[in-house]
Amino acid sequence: MNKRLDGFHLKCIAIVAMLINHIGNGFKLYEYSDQLFFFTEFIGKLTFPIMAYLLVEGFHYTRNVKKYAARLGFFWLVSIYPFHALFYPGYPFSWTELVNNIFFTLLMGLILITLYDRTKNTAVHIVLVLFFSLATVMSDWNLIGVLIIFGFYRIQNVKLKKIIPPIYATLFLFLLMLIVYFISPDSVPLYVLFSGFGILGTIPLLLNYNGKRGYSPNWVKWGFYLFYPVHMIVLILLRSML
């Protein structure tokens, strides 16, 4: 099979999907069209699994994990308020939002697999997975985000590692939303139950990944990091003009 997608292609797909999703949420498209909002949610589910997979790839190939973690930490911090302002306008900032964005989840996942890789103690492994999963409960993608990263790291079979984490993440989100729906049907529109199935779209993308970094000069590497806070600021400004 001729695998045509490299890391650059996957990153482009991830940020386009994220932009579509953030437009849907930031501009409250659910107030205008359930179908259109469902589309933005469904497509947006591609983003995190792709970023999680590339994070694990980066962990295996980076020369300096500390610098990698520092980059994630820096962009986590600078993205905290833009995330709040885009998705919770008019609400006071809460201390729980200090861990609100995707870079915090990615950072916790990176620290988890780094520490996991350095010990062979099973009890310590269990504690690490539990701790870092719970640490992201209030973050973007909450505890399932870290478990996706862990799955990509821990599963050794090259093909299965691209299939199993998206499947269990999809099941987790569906069951979670189903429980919420049965408890309070008015709080969860029915279409939200099925938007999580967008995660499964990452499977053919990852299976078509050739393992190469692709186009990656410094401006591109930093550009992908910068895109996250910058695009939220741009969307906030555009919304204020409407």
Coordinates of C-alpha atoms in Angstrom, one line a residue:
M1 CA 0.0 0.0 0.0
N2 CA 1.3 3.4 -1.0
K3 CA 1.0 5.6 2.1
R4 CA 0.8 9.2 1.0
L5 CA 0.3 11.2 4.2
D6 CA 3.3 12.5 6.1
G7 CA 3.4 14.5 9.4
F8 CA 2.9 17.8 7.6
H9 CA -0.2 16.6 5.9
L10 CA -1.7 15.2 9.1
K11 CA -1.0 18.5 11.0
C12 CA -2.7 20.5 8.2
I13 CA -5.8 18.2 8.4
A14 CA -5.8 18.6 12.2
I15 CA -5.7 22.4 12.3
V16 CA -8.3 22.7 9.6
A17 CA -10.6 20.4 11.5
M18 CA -9.9 22.3 14.7
L19 CA -10.7 25.6 13.0
I20 CA -14.0 24.3 11.7
N21 CA -14.9 23.0 15.1
H22 CA -13.9 26.3 16.9
I23 CA -16.0 28.3 14.4
G24 CA -18.9 26.1 15.2
N25 CA -18.5 26.6 19.0
G26 CA -17.2 30.1 19.1
F27 CA -20.0 31.5 16.9
K28 CA -22.7 29.2 18.5
L29 CA -23.8 27.7 15.2
Y30 CA -26.1 25.4 17.2
E31 CA -28.4 28.5 17.5
Y32 CA -28.8 28.6 13.7
S33 CA -28.5 25.0 12.5
D34 CA -28.3 21.7 14.3
Q35 CA -27.0 20.0 11.1
L36 CA -24.2 22.6 10.5
F37 CA -23.2 22.5 14.1
F38 CA -23.1 18.7 14.1
F39 CA -20.8 18.9 11.0
T40 CA -18.4 21.2 12.9
E41 CA -18.4 18.9 15.9
F42 CA -18.0 15.7 13.8
I43 CA -15.1 17.1 11.8
G44 CA -13.5 18.6 14.9
K45 CA -13.1 15.1 16.4
L46 CA -10.3 14.4 14.0
T47 CA -8.0 16.9 15.6
F48 CA -6.9 15.5 19.0
P49 CA -6.3 11.9 17.9
I50 CA -4.0 13.1 15.1
M51 CA -2.1 15.5 17.5
A52 CA -1.9 12.7 20.1
Y53 CA -0.4 10.3 17.6
L54 CA 2.1 12.8 16.4
L55 CA 3.0 13.7 20.0
V56 CA 3.9 10.0 20.6
E57 CA 5.9 10.0 17.3
G58 CA 7.7 13.1 18.5
F59 CA 8.4 11.5 21.9
H60 CA 10.2 8.6 20.1
Y61 CA 12.3 10.8 17.9
T62 CA 13.0 14.0 19.8
R63 CA 16.5 14.6 21.0
N64 CA 15.3 16.6 24.0
V65 CA 12.0 15.7 25.8
K66 CA 12.4 18.6 28.2
K67 CA 12.4 21.1 25.4
Y68 CA 9.4 19.4 23.9
A69 CA 7.6 19.6 27.2
A70 CA 8.6 23.3 27.6
R71 CA 7.1 24.2 24.2
L72 CA 3.8 22.5 25.1
G73 CA 3.9 24.2 28.5
F74 CA 4.5 27.6 27.1
F75 CA 1.7 27.4 24.6
W76 CA -0.6 25.9 27.2
L77 CA -0.1 29.0 29.3
V78 CA -0.5 31.6 26.5
S79 CA -3.6 29.8 25.3
I80 CA -5.5 29.8 28.6
Y81 CA -7.3 33.1 28.3
P82 CA -7.9 33.0 24.5
F83 CA -9.6 29.6 25.1
H84 CA -11.8 31.1 27.9
A85 CA -12.7 34.2 25.9
L86 CA -13.7 32.3 22.8
F87 CA -15.8 29.6 24.4
Y88 CA -17.0 31.3 27.6
P89 CA -17.6 34.9 26.7
G90 CA -19.4 36.8 29.4
Y91 CA -18.5 34.3 32.1
P92 CA -16.0 35.1 34.9
F93 CA -12.7 33.3 34.6
S94 CA -12.5 30.3 37.0
W95 CA -9.3 28.8 38.4
T96 CA -10.4 25.4 36.9
E97 CA -9.8 27.0 33.5
L98 CA -6.0 27.1 34.1
V99 CA -6.0 23.6 32.6
N100 CA -8.6 24.3 30.0
N101 CA -6.9 23.8 26.6
I102 CA -5.5 21.1 24.5
F103 CA -1.8 21.9 25.2
F104 CA -2.3 21.0 28.8
T105 CA -3.7 17.6 27.8
L106 CA -0.9 17.0 25.4
L107 CA 1.7 18.0 28.1
M108 CA 0.2 15.7 30.7
G109 CA 0.3 12.9 28.1
L110 CA 3.9 13.6 27.3
I111 CA 4.9 13.6 30.9
L112 CA 3.0 10.3 31.5
I113 CA 4.7 8.4 28.7
T114 CA 8.1 9.8 29.6
L115 CA 7.8 8.7 33.2
Y116 CA 6.2 5.4 32.2
D117 CA 9.1 4.7 29.9
R118 CA 11.6 5.2 32.7
T119 CA 10.2 2.6 35.1
K120 CA 9.4 -1.1 34.9
N121 CA 7.4 -1.2 38.1
T122 CA 3.8 -2.3 37.3
A123 CA 2.3 -0.6 40.4
V124 CA 4.0 2.7 39.5
H125 CA 2.7 2.3 35.9
I126 CA -0.9 2.0 37.2
V127 CA -0.5 5.0 39.5
L128 CA 1.0 7.1 36.7
V129 CA -1.9 6.3 34.3
L130 CA -4.5 7.1 36.9
F131 CA -2.9 10.3 38.1
F132 CA -2.4 11.9 34.7
S133 CA -5.8 10.8 33.5
L134 CA -7.4 12.4 36.5
A135 CA -5.2 15.5 36.2
T136 CA -6.9 16.3 32.8
V137 CA -10.5 15.8 33.9
M138 CA -11.1 19.6 33.6
S139 CA -9.1 20.0 30.4
D140 CA -10.0 19.8 26.8
W141 CA -10.7 16.2 25.9
N142 CA -10.5 15.4 29.6
L143 CA -9.2 12.0 30.8
I144 CA -9.8 10.2 27.5
G145 CA -7.2 12.5 25.9
V146 CA -4.4 11.2 28.0
L147 CA -5.7 7.6 27.5
I148 CA -5.6 8.1 23.7
I149 CA -2.0 9.2 24.0
F150 CA -1.2 6.3 26.2
G151 CA -2.8 3.9 23.8
F152 CA -0.7 5.2 20.9
Y153 CA 2.4 4.8 23.0
R154 CA 1.7 1.4 24.6
I155 CA 0.3 -0.6 21.8
Q156 CA 3.2 -2.1 19.9
N157 CA 1.5 -3.4 16.8
V158 CA 1.9 -0.7 14.2
K159 CA -1.5 -1.2 12.6
L160 CA -3.5 -1.9 15.8
K161 CA -2.1 1.2 17.6
K162 CA -3.7 3.3 14.9
I163 CA -7.1 1.6 15.2
I164 CA -7.7 0.7 18.9
P165 CA -7.3 4.1 20.6
P166 CA -9.7 5.9 18.3
I167 CA -12.3 3.1 18.8
Y168 CA -12.2 3.1 22.6
A169 CA -12.2 6.9 22.6
T170 CA -15.3 6.9 20.5
L171 CA -17.0 4.4 22.7
F172 CA -16.1 6.4 25.8
L173 CA -17.5 9.6 24.5
F174 CA -20.7 8.0 23.2
L175 CA -21.4 6.2 26.5
L176 CA -20.6 9.3 28.5
M177 CA -23.0 11.4 26.5
L178 CA -25.6 8.7 26.5
I179 CA -25.5 8.6 30.3
V180 CA -25.8 12.4 30.4
Y181 CA -28.7 12.2 27.9
F182 CA -30.6 9.7 30.0
I183 CA -30.1 11.8 33.1
S184 CA -31.0 15.1 31.5
P185 CA -32.3 14.8 27.9
D186 CA -32.7 18.6 27.5
S187 CA -29.0 19.2 28.3
V188 CA -27.6 17.1 25.5
P189 CA -29.0 17.3 22.0
L190 CA -29.4 13.9 20.4
Y191 CA -26.9 14.7 17.6
V192 CA -24.2 15.3 20.2
L193 CA -24.3 11.6 21.0
F194 CA -23.1 10.8 17.5
S195 CA -20.6 13.6 16.9
G196 CA -18.0 11.5 18.7
F197 CA -18.0 9.0 15.8
G198 CA -16.0 11.6 13.9
I199 CA -13.0 10.2 15.9
L200 CA -13.1 7.1 13.7
G201 CA -12.2 9.2 10.7
T202 CA -8.7 9.3 12.1
I203 CA -8.2 5.6 11.5
P204 CA -7.9 5.7 7.7
L205 CA -5.7 8.9 8.0
L206 CA -3.3 7.2 10.4
L207 CA -3.2 4.0 8.4
N208 CA -2.2 6.1 5.4
Y209 CA 0.6 7.8 7.3
N210 CA 4.0 7.0 6.0
G211 CA 5.9 7.8 9.2
K212 CA 7.8 10.7 7.6
R213 CA 7.9 14.2 9.0
G214 CA 7.3 15.9 5.7
Y215 CA 7.8 19.6 5.1
S216 CA 9.1 21.0 8.4
P217 CA 11.2 24.1 8.3
N218 CA 11.4 26.0 11.6
W219 CA 8.6 28.5 10.6
V220 CA 6.3 25.6 10.0
K221 CA 7.1 23.9 13.3
W222 CA 6.5 27.0 15.3
G223 CA 3.6 28.0 13.0
F224 CA 1.6 25.0 14.1
Y225 CA 2.1 25.9 17.7
L226 CA 1.2 29.5 17.2
F227 CA -1.9 28.7 15.2
Y228 CA -3.7 27.5 18.3
P229 CA -3.7 30.7 20.4
V230 CA -3.6 33.1 17.3
H231 CA -6.6 31.6 15.5
M232 CA -8.7 31.8 18.7
I233 CA -7.8 35.5 19.1
V234 CA -8.7 36.1 15.4
L235 CA -12.1 34.4 15.9
I236 CA -12.7 36.5 19.0
L237 CA -12.0 39.7 17.1
L238 CA -14.2 38.6 14.1
R239 CA -17.1 37.7 16.5
S240 CA -16.8 41.1 18.1
M241 CA -17.3 42.8 14.7
L242 CA -20.6 40.9 13.9

